[in-house]
């Protein structure tokens, strides 16, 4: 029987030559590369069992990060502790007592895993018998005078929505915000819907259907504090396959193929009542648990700015144990996001090694429960620990994917704030080009921890290596997502450009220092949609 390592190596990519560092860039010192990799080896090891939120493996990872903070001389950032407790609720579908079926002309067609799966995000328990309405993109965006629910009777019905596409002419980050789970949940609840059937556009879906099924088998989590829960408890959530949605359209006068073609052309989508109803019953179980954010702090060295902080974040959790694939049940989460946490540890090391402390404080937080809905960062942003001070910027590192040399960087949120200036200066110093998001339809700006800081009015950026559309690097990223994203092969045996990752650490260190030492704190641009979340500017933020 092949070993796990042999199974992994069988997935080596034909584009492996891209992993050779470009000769134009000086290699970082071998000891820096080894230090970075040593963190990744610990955090991505099998004995942490995928660092699922609240698990012993996650706690072991948290203790490792705290120990590294202490060794580097980084102060505890949660009072006198490195650990900020995050109270959570875990919700599980009782599958043996839950069922759904499509009913047409009095005949029931039970939903199988081939058709769709009832998501644990579901908050409505009990019996269900509801009609279906396709509402296109399913977005309500008053700022753009766009409302897919306007004029539709969806009360007591399930709305069917297309994910992974945006209305024509819509600003990317605005559409991303409106498409977030919290905004969708709020809009559908206000319209009186009882649930959602969501289907990913096949062109933009990041996961194969079998991996989507696996992800939905795990319990959902939410913060225990009701005010911080963004999914309405009155909605049923179903993720459907594209072939099943095509079935839903039969007899409606439209086809799902037609809908996808319109979306690809950037055209408005039809809104239509679909024949039949969805009938069944949902049973749920819920329990309390606690996980931790790991928080370290480098106090600012300037009395006038030390009470302000630049927050660096990277999520520590991953998705844990799954149904075995080739005998392997562990989703190690190496790229997602052991490499991110390792990078922030090395940024902390670099900042502490500098002769003078940054003028503003730098807070480094390894968040929990990002994979459960960015819950650890939401808790931190809502309840910043004592000593955090006024958060003026967030720089988030999540899945930057060092599989090629570091030649270009995409900074999600770049166009929204004055962080663009230090971003470009830092990129220039390390010799990389800043490029625009090549895949705005993926809504990355709202899909990781930076977004919870944005919603508190804090300008933020998140990063990935940049590749022009159609390039070899872009194809390699796509291949990585299909083969490894949220899968058991995102492990230590996969190809990785460690030198590029350490150059990325240098970039983040330089950017952090520029933001921390700037005479003025970052501000939102005048035309940014997200400016509304910031409070009145203070004296230190006035240009």
Short mmCIF file of C-alpha atoms in Angstrom, two decimals:
data_model
loop_
_atom_site.label_atom_id
_atom_site.label_comp_id
_atom_site.label_asym_id
_atom_site.label_seq_id
_atom_site.Cartn_x
_atom_site.Cartn_y
_atom_site.Cartn_z
CA UNK A 1 0.00 0.00 0.00
CA UNK A 2 1.45 3.42 -0.92
CA UNK A 3 2.35 5.75 1.92
CA UNK A 4 0.64 9.12 2.36
CA UNK A 5 3.79 10.79 1.09
CA UNK A 6 3.77 8.69 -2.07
CA UNK A 7 0.13 9.55 -2.64
CA UNK A 8 0.93 13.26 -2.33
CA UNK A 9 3.91 13.17 -4.67
CA UNK A 10 1.82 11.54 -7.38
CA UNK A 11 0.10 14.95 -7.69
CA UNK A 12 3.30 16.79 -8.69
CA UNK A 13 2.46 19.42 -11.24
CA UNK A 14 3.71 19.74 -14.79
CA UNK A 15 4.43 23.42 -14.11
CA UNK A 16 6.91 22.63 -11.35
CA UNK A 17 9.62 24.57 -13.17
CA UNK A 18 7.81 27.74 -12.10
CA UNK A 19 9.03 27.05 -8.58
CA UNK A 20 12.60 27.94 -9.51
CA UNK A 21 13.35 31.40 -8.11
CA UNK A 22 13.88 34.05 -10.75
CA UNK A 23 17.53 34.90 -11.29
CA UNK A 24 16.69 38.61 -11.14
CA UNK A 25 15.97 38.39 -7.44
CA UNK A 26 18.55 37.77 -4.76
CA UNK A 27 17.84 34.67 -2.71
CA UNK A 28 17.04 35.30 0.95
CA UNK A 29 19.53 33.87 3.47
CA UNK A 30 19.15 30.09 3.90
CA UNK A 31 18.72 30.49 7.66
CA UNK A 32 15.71 32.80 7.10
CA UNK A 33 14.15 30.27 4.77
CA UNK A 34 14.72 27.45 7.27
CA UNK A 35 13.25 29.46 10.17
CA UNK A 36 10.10 30.18 8.17
CA UNK A 37 9.80 26.57 7.05
CA UNK A 38 10.30 25.26 10.59
CA UNK A 39 7.08 27.02 11.65
CA UNK A 40 5.21 25.60 8.66
CA UNK A 41 6.43 22.09 9.50
CA UNK A 42 5.05 22.33 13.02
CA UNK A 43 1.71 23.92 12.11
CA UNK A 44 1.10 21.67 9.12
CA UNK A 45 2.07 18.39 10.77
CA UNK A 46 -0.30 15.43 10.97
CA UNK A 47 -0.27 15.42 14.77
CA UNK A 48 -2.26 18.70 14.79
CA UNK A 49 -5.01 16.88 12.85
CA UNK A 50 -5.89 19.87 10.68
CA UNK A 51 -6.27 22.43 13.51
CA UNK A 52 -10.07 22.36 13.55
CA UNK A 53 -11.58 25.14 15.66
CA UNK A 54 -11.79 24.16 19.33
CA UNK A 55 -9.92 20.89 18.80
CA UNK A 56 -6.85 19.68 20.75
CA UNK A 57 -4.83 20.12 17.56
CA UNK A 58 -5.85 23.76 17.28
CA UNK A 59 -4.98 24.36 20.95
CA UNK A 60 -1.58 22.75 20.42
CA UNK A 61 -0.99 25.07 17.44
CA UNK A 62 -2.06 28.06 19.55
CA UNK A 63 0.40 27.12 22.28
CA UNK A 64 3.18 26.89 19.70
CA UNK A 65 2.43 30.39 18.40
CA UNK A 66 2.31 31.79 21.93
CA UNK A 67 5.64 30.15 22.75
CA UNK A 68 7.17 31.70 19.64
CA UNK A 69 5.85 35.13 20.61
CA UNK A 70 7.42 34.78 24.04
CA UNK A 71 10.74 33.58 22.61
CA UNK A 72 10.84 36.57 20.23
CA UNK A 73 10.16 39.02 23.04
CA UNK A 74 6.71 39.90 21.74
CA UNK A 75 4.48 40.85 24.68
CA UNK A 76 1.15 39.14 25.49
CA UNK A 77 -1.58 40.99 23.64
CA UNK A 78 -4.65 39.82 25.56
CA UNK A 79 -4.06 41.41 28.94
CA UNK A 80 -1.36 39.34 30.65
CA UNK A 81 -2.06 36.38 28.36
CA UNK A 82 -1.41 35.48 24.75
CA UNK A 83 -4.85 33.83 24.54
CA UNK A 84 -8.12 35.63 23.89
CA UNK A 85 -11.00 33.23 24.50
CA UNK A 86 -13.69 33.15 21.82
CA UNK A 87 -17.09 31.72 22.95
CA UNK A 88 -18.79 29.76 20.18
CA UNK A 89 -21.85 27.68 19.37
CA UNK A 90 -21.56 24.61 17.16
CA UNK A 91 -24.61 23.54 15.15
CA UNK A 92 -24.95 20.12 13.57
CA UNK A 93 -27.56 18.74 11.22
CA UNK A 94 -29.10 15.52 12.48
CA UNK A 95 -29.00 13.83 9.09
CA UNK A 96 -30.97 10.76 10.13
CA UNK A 97 -33.91 13.03 11.00
CA UNK A 98 -33.57 15.52 8.15
CA UNK A 99 -34.84 15.15 4.60
CA UNK A 100 -35.78 17.29 1.61
CA UNK A 101 -37.59 16.49 -1.61
CA UNK A 102 -38.62 18.37 -4.76
CA UNK A 103 -42.37 18.03 -5.25
CA UNK A 104 -43.96 18.40 -8.68
CA UNK A 105 -47.43 17.30 -9.76
CA UNK A 106 -47.81 15.53 -6.43
CA UNK A 107 -44.69 13.44 -6.94
CA UNK A 108 -41.67 13.67 -4.62
CA UNK A 109 -38.08 13.51 -5.83
CA UNK A 110 -35.87 13.12 -2.75
CA UNK A 111 -32.73 15.26 -2.73
CA UNK A 112 -29.61 13.14 -2.88
CA UNK A 113 -26.02 14.31 -2.59
CA UNK A 114 -25.95 14.43 -6.39
CA UNK A 115 -28.61 17.17 -6.29
CA UNK A 116 -27.76 19.27 -3.28
CA UNK A 117 -26.96 19.29 0.38
CA UNK A 118 -28.65 20.91 3.33
CA UNK A 119 -26.05 23.26 4.82
CA UNK A 120 -25.38 23.33 8.58
CA UNK A 121 -25.78 27.12 8.25
CA UNK A 122 -29.47 26.31 8.35
CA UNK A 123 -31.13 27.84 11.37
CA UNK A 124 -34.76 26.82 10.74
CA UNK A 125 -35.68 23.48 12.25
CA UNK A 126 -38.94 21.63 11.74
CA UNK A 127 -41.13 20.99 8.72
CA UNK A 128 -40.67 22.79 5.40
CA UNK A 129 -43.00 23.12 2.41
CA UNK A 130 -42.14 26.14 0.29
CA UNK A 131 -42.29 27.36 -3.29
CA UNK A 132 -39.23 28.39 -5.30
CA UNK A 133 -38.35 31.74 -6.90
CA UNK A 134 -35.19 32.35 -8.91
CA UNK A 135 -33.95 35.83 -7.99
CA UNK A 136 -30.88 36.07 -10.22
CA UNK A 137 -27.82 37.29 -8.39
CA UNK A 138 -29.91 37.60 -5.23
CA UNK A 139 -28.41 40.96 -4.28
CA UNK A 140 -29.93 44.04 -2.70
CA UNK A 141 -27.65 47.07 -3.24
CA UNK A 142 -29.43 50.38 -2.58
CA UNK A 143 -26.29 52.39 -3.36
CA UNK A 144 -26.35 51.07 -6.93
CA UNK A 145 -30.14 51.12 -7.23
CA UNK A 146 -30.08 47.37 -7.67
CA UNK A 147 -32.54 45.06 -5.91
CA UNK A 148 -33.09 41.51 -7.13
CA UNK A 149 -35.94 41.12 -4.64
CA UNK A 150 -37.91 44.22 -5.67
CA UNK A 151 -41.40 43.45 -6.88
CA UNK A 152 -41.12 39.74 -6.15
CA UNK A 153 -43.31 37.79 -3.77
CA UNK A 154 -40.85 35.59 -1.90
CA UNK A 155 -42.69 35.51 1.42
CA UNK A 156 -42.77 31.95 2.73
CA UNK A 157 -40.66 30.75 -0.23
CA UNK A 158 -37.12 29.68 -0.97
CA UNK A 159 -35.06 32.06 -3.10
CA UNK A 160 -32.78 30.41 -5.66
CA UNK A 161 -29.63 32.46 -6.26
CA UNK A 162 -26.53 32.34 -8.46
CA UNK A 163 -23.21 32.75 -6.64
CA UNK A 164 -19.89 33.70 -8.21
CA UNK A 165 -21.22 36.37 -10.58
CA UNK A 166 -22.13 40.04 -10.22
CA UNK A 167 -24.66 42.39 -11.81
CA UNK A 168 -23.41 44.32 -14.86
CA UNK A 169 -21.50 47.52 -14.15
CA UNK A 170 -21.28 46.89 -10.43
CA UNK A 171 -18.23 48.00 -8.44
CA UNK A 172 -16.44 44.83 -7.37
CA UNK A 173 -16.10 45.47 -3.64
CA UNK A 174 -19.64 46.82 -3.42
CA UNK A 175 -21.00 43.64 -5.01
CA UNK A 176 -18.75 41.58 -2.73
CA UNK A 177 -20.14 43.31 0.34
CA UNK A 178 -23.75 42.81 -0.78
CA UNK A 179 -22.96 39.18 -1.54
CA UNK A 180 -21.60 38.41 1.92
CA UNK A 181 -23.49 35.89 4.01
CA UNK A 182 -24.59 38.52 6.52
CA UNK A 183 -26.01 40.88 3.87
CA UNK A 184 -27.76 38.10 1.96
CA UNK A 185 -29.24 36.66 5.13
CA UNK A 186 -30.54 40.08 6.19
CA UNK A 187 -32.07 40.83 2.79
CA UNK A 188 -33.81 37.46 2.42
CA UNK A 189 -35.18 37.55 5.94
CA UNK A 190 -36.55 41.07 5.50
CA UNK A 191 -38.26 39.95 2.29
CA UNK A 192 -39.96 37.10 4.15
CA UNK A 193 -38.14 34.18 2.52
CA UNK A 194 -37.82 30.99 4.54
CA UNK A 195 -34.65 29.79 2.90
CA UNK A 196 -32.05 29.88 0.15
CA UNK A 197 -31.01 27.47 -2.56
CA UNK A 198 -27.59 28.65 -3.74
CA UNK A 199 -25.71 27.40 -6.78
CA UNK A 200 -22.15 28.29 -7.68
CA UNK A 201 -21.42 29.41 -11.21
CA UNK A 202 -19.46 26.42 -12.62
CA UNK A 203 -16.92 28.79 -14.14
CA UNK A 204 -15.99 30.41 -10.83
CA UNK A 205 -16.55 27.58 -8.34
CA UNK A 206 -13.30 26.86 -6.51
CA UNK A 207 -14.21 23.40 -5.25
CA UNK A 208 -15.32 20.22 -7.01
CA UNK A 209 -18.81 19.12 -6.00
CA UNK A 210 -17.54 16.21 -3.88
CA UNK A 211 -15.44 18.61 -1.78
CA UNK A 212 -18.40 20.97 -1.39
CA UNK A 213 -20.41 18.03 -0.06
CA UNK A 214 -17.63 17.17 2.40
CA UNK A 215 -17.38 20.73 3.66
CA UNK A 216 -21.11 20.89 4.38
CA UNK A 217 -21.05 17.71 6.45
CA UNK A 218 -19.12 19.47 9.19
CA UNK A 219 -20.86 21.40 11.95
CA UNK A 220 -21.44 25.10 11.43
CA UNK A 221 -20.23 27.53 14.05
CA UNK A 222 -21.30 30.96 15.19
CA UNK A 223 -20.30 33.32 17.94
CA UNK A 224 -22.22 32.79 21.17
CA UNK A 225 -22.98 36.51 21.41
CA UNK A 226 -26.29 36.98 19.52
CA UNK A 227 -25.40 40.48 18.32
CA UNK A 228 -22.39 39.04 16.46
CA UNK A 229 -24.31 36.33 14.61
CA UNK A 230 -24.84 37.15 10.95
CA UNK A 231 -26.97 34.23 9.78
CA UNK A 232 -30.67 34.51 10.51
CA UNK A 233 -32.04 31.65 12.54
CA UNK A 234 -35.14 31.59 10.37
CA UNK A 235 -33.52 30.49 7.10
CA UNK A 236 -32.89 27.11 5.49
CA UNK A 237 -29.68 26.97 3.43
CA UNK A 238 -29.24 24.48 0.60
CA UNK A 239 -26.22 24.28 -1.70
CA UNK A 240 -27.32 22.82 -5.03
CA UNK A 241 -25.45 21.32 -7.96
CA UNK A 242 -25.75 22.95 -11.38
CA UNK A 243 -27.51 19.90 -12.95
CA UNK A 244 -30.14 19.94 -10.19
CA UNK A 245 -30.82 23.65 -10.69
CA UNK A 246 -31.27 22.96 -14.39
CA UNK A 247 -33.99 20.53 -13.32
CA UNK A 248 -35.61 23.25 -11.20
CA UNK A 249 -35.91 25.45 -14.29
CA UNK A 250 -37.80 22.85 -16.32
CA UNK A 251 -41.24 24.21 -17.24
CA UNK A 252 -40.37 27.79 -16.23
CA UNK A 253 -39.82 29.16 -19.72
CA UNK A 254 -36.12 29.57 -19.00
CA UNK A 255 -33.09 27.32 -18.60
CA UNK A 256 -30.18 27.49 -16.20
CA UNK A 257 -27.85 27.29 -19.21
CA UNK A 258 -29.44 30.50 -20.45
CA UNK A 259 -28.90 32.12 -17.04
CA UNK A 260 -25.21 31.21 -17.03
CA UNK A 261 -24.75 32.60 -20.53
CA UNK A 262 -26.32 35.91 -19.50
CA UNK A 263 -24.10 36.10 -16.43
CA UNK A 264 -21.01 35.43 -18.56
CA UNK A 265 -22.04 38.30 -20.84
CA UNK A 266 -22.54 40.63 -17.87
CA UNK A 267 -26.25 41.00 -18.52
CA UNK A 268 -29.24 41.20 -16.16
CA UNK A 269 -30.70 37.86 -15.12
CA UNK A 270 -34.38 36.89 -15.30
CA UNK A 271 -36.49 36.56 -12.15
CA UNK A 272 -38.92 33.71 -12.38
CA UNK A 273 -41.14 31.47 -10.26
CA UNK A 274 -39.97 27.88 -10.61
CA UNK A 275 -42.41 24.95 -10.80
CA UNK A 276 -42.79 22.79 -7.71
CA UNK A 277 -42.02 23.10 -4.03
CA UNK A 278 -39.35 21.92 -1.65
CA UNK A 279 -40.76 19.77 1.12
CA UNK A 280 -39.17 18.05 4.08
CA UNK A 281 -38.00 18.33 7.65
CA UNK A 282 -34.88 19.69 9.32
CA UNK A 283 -33.44 18.58 12.69
CA UNK A 284 -30.60 20.42 14.40
CA UNK A 285 -28.38 19.97 17.47
CA UNK A 286 -26.31 22.70 19.11
CA UNK A 287 -23.55 22.83 21.72
CA UNK A 288 -21.23 25.43 23.26
CA UNK A 289 -17.46 25.46 22.92
CA UNK A 290 -14.52 27.81 23.32
CA UNK A 291 -11.51 28.42 21.11
CA UNK A 292 -8.74 31.04 21.25
CA UNK A 293 -7.17 33.83 19.25
CA UNK A 294 -3.44 34.09 19.91
CA UNK A 295 -2.43 37.72 20.37
CA UNK A 296 1.02 39.31 20.66
CA UNK A 297 1.93 42.98 20.91
CA UNK A 298 4.97 45.10 20.06
CA UNK A 299 4.44 48.41 21.91
CA UNK A 300 4.85 51.58 19.91
CA UNK A 301 7.95 53.63 20.56
CA UNK A 302 6.43 57.07 20.00
CA UNK A 303 4.35 58.51 22.84
CA UNK A 304 2.08 60.38 20.45
CA UNK A 305 1.19 57.27 18.43
CA UNK A 306 1.73 54.27 20.73
CA UNK A 307 -1.97 54.16 21.65
CA UNK A 308 -2.74 53.40 17.99
CA UNK A 309 -2.11 49.96 16.51
CA UNK A 310 -1.49 48.28 13.19
CA UNK A 311 -3.07 44.82 13.42
CA UNK A 312 -1.47 41.95 11.53
CA UNK A 313 -3.71 38.89 11.20
CA UNK A 314 -3.58 35.36 9.83
CA UNK A 315 -5.94 32.53 10.67
CA UNK A 316 -4.56 29.59 12.58
CA UNK A 317 -7.47 27.18 12.16
CA UNK A 318 -8.28 24.84 9.30
CA UNK A 319 -11.00 22.23 8.77
CA UNK A 320 -9.59 19.20 10.57
CA UNK A 321 -10.55 15.60 9.90
CA UNK A 322 -12.62 14.58 6.86
CA UNK A 323 -13.70 11.42 5.06
CA UNK A 324 -10.40 9.77 4.03
CA UNK A 325 -9.09 10.38 0.52
CA UNK A 326 -6.63 7.67 -0.55
CA UNK A 327 -6.51 6.66 3.10
CA UNK A 328 -5.74 10.17 4.33
CA UNK A 329 -8.32 11.89 6.59
CA UNK A 330 -6.30 14.99 7.57
CA UNK A 331 -6.77 18.41 5.98
CA UNK A 332 -3.41 19.80 7.12
CA UNK A 333 -4.07 23.32 5.85
CA UNK A 334 -0.46 24.11 4.98
CA UNK A 335 -1.11 26.81 2.38
CA UNK A 336 -4.39 27.61 4.12
CA UNK A 337 -3.03 28.94 6.41
CA UNK A 338 0.06 27.56 8.16
CA UNK A 339 2.24 29.56 5.77
CA UNK A 340 0.38 32.74 6.75
CA UNK A 341 0.90 32.27 10.49
CA UNK A 342 4.54 31.31 9.88
CA UNK A 343 4.97 34.50 7.88
CA UNK A 344 3.59 36.70 10.65
CA UNK A 345 5.89 35.05 13.19
CA UNK A 346 8.82 36.01 10.98
CA UNK A 347 7.46 39.53 10.48
CA UNK A 348 7.36 39.80 14.27
CA UNK A 349 10.94 38.56 14.47
CA UNK A 350 12.07 41.15 11.91
CA UNK A 351 10.30 44.02 13.67
CA UNK A 352 11.78 43.07 17.04
CA UNK A 353 15.26 42.90 15.50
CA UNK A 354 15.13 46.49 14.27
CA UNK A 355 17.02 49.08 16.28
CA UNK A 356 13.97 51.23 17.07
CA UNK A 357 10.43 50.10 17.83
CA UNK A 358 7.69 51.10 15.36
CA UNK A 359 6.07 54.41 16.31
CA UNK A 360 2.61 52.83 16.52
CA UNK A 361 2.04 49.56 18.32
CA UNK A 362 1.90 46.42 16.20
CA UNK A 363 -0.57 43.75 17.27
CA UNK A 364 -0.19 40.27 15.76
CA UNK A 365 -3.20 37.98 16.02
CA UNK A 366 -3.48 34.36 14.90
CA UNK A 367 -7.25 34.07 14.63
CA UNK A 368 -9.48 31.08 15.19
CA UNK A 369 -12.60 29.95 13.32
CA UNK A 370 -11.87 31.76 10.06
CA UNK A 371 -12.98 28.65 8.19
CA UNK A 372 -16.23 28.72 10.18
CA UNK A 373 -17.17 32.19 8.98
CA UNK A 374 -14.32 34.50 10.11
CA UNK A 375 -15.52 34.28 13.70
CA UNK A 376 -12.28 34.79 15.60
CA UNK A 377 -11.51 38.05 13.82
CA UNK A 378 -15.10 39.21 14.30
CA UNK A 379 -14.73 38.64 18.04
CA UNK A 380 -11.36 40.40 18.11
CA UNK A 381 -12.63 43.39 16.13
CA UNK A 382 -15.69 43.70 18.36
CA UNK A 383 -13.77 43.09 21.60
CA UNK A 384 -10.17 44.24 21.05
CA UNK A 385 -8.10 43.22 24.09
CA UNK A 386 -6.75 45.80 26.51
CA UNK A 387 -3.58 47.32 25.07
CA UNK A 388 -4.77 47.14 21.48
CA UNK A 389 -5.63 50.82 21.52
CA UNK A 390 -7.18 52.41 18.45
CA UNK A 391 -6.83 50.11 15.46
CA UNK A 392 -5.76 52.19 12.45
CA UNK A 393 -5.04 49.46 9.89
CA UNK A 394 -5.29 45.73 9.33
CA UNK A 395 -2.95 43.73 7.12
CA UNK A 396 -4.24 40.19 6.69
CA UNK A 397 -2.27 37.20 5.38
CA UNK A 398 -4.36 34.29 4.16
CA UNK A 399 -3.60 31.84 1.34
CA UNK A 400 -1.07 34.02 -0.45
CA UNK A 401 -0.03 30.81 -2.24
CA UNK A 402 3.77 30.84 -2.69
CA UNK A 403 3.90 28.40 -5.60
CA UNK A 404 5.84 30.70 -7.95
CA UNK A 405 8.54 33.34 -7.58
CA UNK A 406 7.27 36.52 -5.93
CA UNK A 407 7.08 38.95 -8.86
CA UNK A 408 3.64 40.51 -8.44
CA UNK A 409 1.30 41.12 -5.53
CA UNK A 410 -2.46 41.59 -5.49
CA UNK A 411 -3.65 43.66 -2.55
CA UNK A 412 -7.39 43.24 -2.03
CA UNK A 413 -8.83 46.56 -0.91
CA UNK A 414 -6.05 48.63 -2.45
CA UNK A 415 -8.46 51.02 -4.19
CA UNK A 416 -10.40 51.75 -1.02
CA UNK A 417 -7.94 53.62 1.21
CA UNK A 418 -4.71 55.53 1.53
CA UNK A 419 -2.95 52.25 2.34
CA UNK A 420 -2.28 52.15 -1.41
CA UNK A 421 0.66 54.57 -1.02
CA UNK A 422 2.72 52.57 1.53
CA UNK A 423 1.71 49.40 -0.32
CA UNK A 424 3.29 50.60 -3.55
CA UNK A 425 6.34 51.93 -1.77
CA UNK A 426 6.93 48.59 -0.01
CA UNK A 427 6.39 46.66 -3.25
CA UNK A 428 8.89 48.87 -5.06
CA UNK A 429 11.52 48.34 -2.38
CA UNK A 430 11.32 44.54 -2.64
CA UNK A 431 11.06 44.62 -6.41
CA UNK A 432 7.52 43.39 -7.00
CA UNK A 433 4.72 44.84 -9.10
CA UNK A 434 1.32 45.68 -7.63
CA UNK A 435 -1.42 44.38 -9.92
CA UNK A 436 -5.19 44.65 -9.79
CA UNK A 437 -7.34 41.73 -8.71
CA UNK A 438 -7.58 39.50 -11.80
CA UNK A 439 -10.64 37.64 -10.45
CA UNK A 440 -12.99 40.18 -8.82
CA UNK A 441 -15.91 37.78 -9.23
CA UNK A 442 -14.40 35.61 -6.47
CA UNK A 443 -15.15 38.34 -3.88
CA UNK A 444 -11.90 37.80 -1.99
CA UNK A 445 -12.13 41.15 -0.21
CA UNK A 446 -15.05 39.95 1.94
CA UNK A 447 -13.92 36.36 2.34
CA UNK A 448 -11.21 36.52 4.97
CA UNK A 449 -10.45 38.12 8.31
CA UNK A 450 -9.67 41.61 7.01
CA UNK A 451 -13.37 42.15 6.36
CA UNK A 452 -14.31 42.19 10.04
CA UNK A 453 -11.87 45.05 10.56
CA UNK A 454 -13.32 46.87 7.55
CA UNK A 455 -16.79 46.64 9.09
CA UNK A 456 -15.38 48.38 12.17
CA UNK A 457 -14.10 51.22 10.02
CA UNK A 458 -10.47 50.07 9.90
CA UNK A 459 -8.75 50.34 6.48
CA UNK A 460 -7.42 46.93 5.50
CA UNK A 461 -5.53 44.95 2.89
CA UNK A 462 -5.15 41.26 2.15
CA UNK A 463 -2.61 39.76 -0.23
CA UNK A 464 -1.88 37.07 -2.77
CA UNK A 465 0.81 36.49 -5.36
CA UNK A 466 -0.35 38.05 -8.63
CA UNK A 467 -0.58 36.38 -12.02
CA UNK A 468 -2.03 37.81 -15.26
CA UNK A 469 -5.04 35.91 -16.59
CA UNK A 470 -4.00 33.03 -18.81
CA UNK A 471 -0.42 33.01 -17.56
CA UNK A 472 1.39 29.88 -16.43
CA UNK A 473 1.21 31.12 -12.85
CA UNK A 474 -2.55 31.63 -13.08
CA UNK A 475 -2.98 28.12 -14.44
CA UNK A 476 -0.87 26.76 -11.61
CA UNK A 477 -3.06 28.55 -9.05
CA UNK A 478 -6.20 27.11 -10.66
CA UNK A 479 -4.69 23.66 -10.62
CA UNK A 480 -3.76 24.05 -6.96
CA UNK A 481 -7.32 25.01 -6.05
CA UNK A 482 -8.83 22.06 -7.92
CA UNK A 483 -6.41 19.52 -6.47
CA UNK A 484 -5.68 20.82 -2.98
CA UNK A 485 -7.91 23.65 -1.71
CA UNK A 486 -9.68 22.43 1.46
CA UNK A 487 -8.46 18.96 0.63
CA UNK A 488 -6.14 16.40 2.17
CA UNK A 489 -3.32 17.22 -0.26
CA UNK A 490 -2.75 20.74 1.10
CA UNK A 491 0.08 19.26 3.10
CA UNK A 492 3.82 19.49 3.71
CA UNK A 493 4.74 17.37 0.68
CA UNK A 494 3.35 19.75 -1.93
CA UNK A 495 5.63 21.89 -4.09
CA UNK A 496 6.32 25.29 -2.53
CA UNK A 497 8.64 28.20 -3.26
CA UNK A 498 10.04 28.85 0.21
CA UNK A 499 12.38 31.60 -0.96
CA UNK A 500 9.42 33.48 -2.46
CA UNK A 501 7.55 33.17 0.83
CA UNK A 502 10.45 34.73 2.72
CA UNK A 503 10.59 37.59 0.22
CA UNK A 504 6.88 38.05 0.93
CA UNK A 505 7.72 38.27 4.64
CA UNK A 506 10.17 41.05 3.79
CA UNK A 507 7.42 42.86 1.87
CA UNK A 508 4.90 42.62 4.73
CA UNK A 509 7.53 43.72 7.24
CA UNK A 510 8.38 46.79 5.18
CA UNK A 511 4.71 47.66 4.65
CA UNK A 512 3.92 47.23 8.36
CA UNK A 513 6.76 49.53 9.32
CA UNK A 514 5.67 52.19 6.82
CA UNK A 515 2.11 52.20 8.14
CA UNK A 516 3.23 52.15 11.77
CA UNK A 517 5.67 55.03 11.29
CA UNK A 518 3.56 57.29 9.05
CA UNK A 519 2.78 60.73 10.44
CA UNK A 520 -0.91 60.23 9.60
CA UNK A 521 -3.02 57.15 10.13
CA UNK A 522 -4.59 55.56 7.00
CA UNK A 523 -7.98 56.87 5.89
CA UNK A 524 -10.71 55.66 3.57
CA UNK A 525 -10.83 57.26 0.15
CA UNK A 526 -13.64 59.76 -0.33
CA UNK A 527 -15.47 57.55 -2.85
CA UNK A 528 -15.04 54.29 -0.97
CA UNK A 529 -18.26 52.52 -0.06
CA UNK A 530 -16.61 51.34 3.16
CA UNK A 531 -15.95 54.85 4.41
CA UNK A 532 -19.40 54.71 6.03
CA UNK A 533 -18.15 52.25 8.64
CA UNK A 534 -15.53 54.64 10.00
CA UNK A 535 -16.38 57.05 12.79
CA UNK A 536 -15.67 60.77 12.63
CA UNK A 537 -12.00 61.43 11.80
CA UNK A 538 -9.79 62.27 14.75
CA UNK A 539 -7.12 64.93 14.89
CA UNK A 540 -4.44 62.39 14.02
CA UNK A 541 -6.30 61.22 10.92
CA UNK A 542 -6.88 64.61 9.35
CA UNK A 543 -4.63 65.07 6.29
#
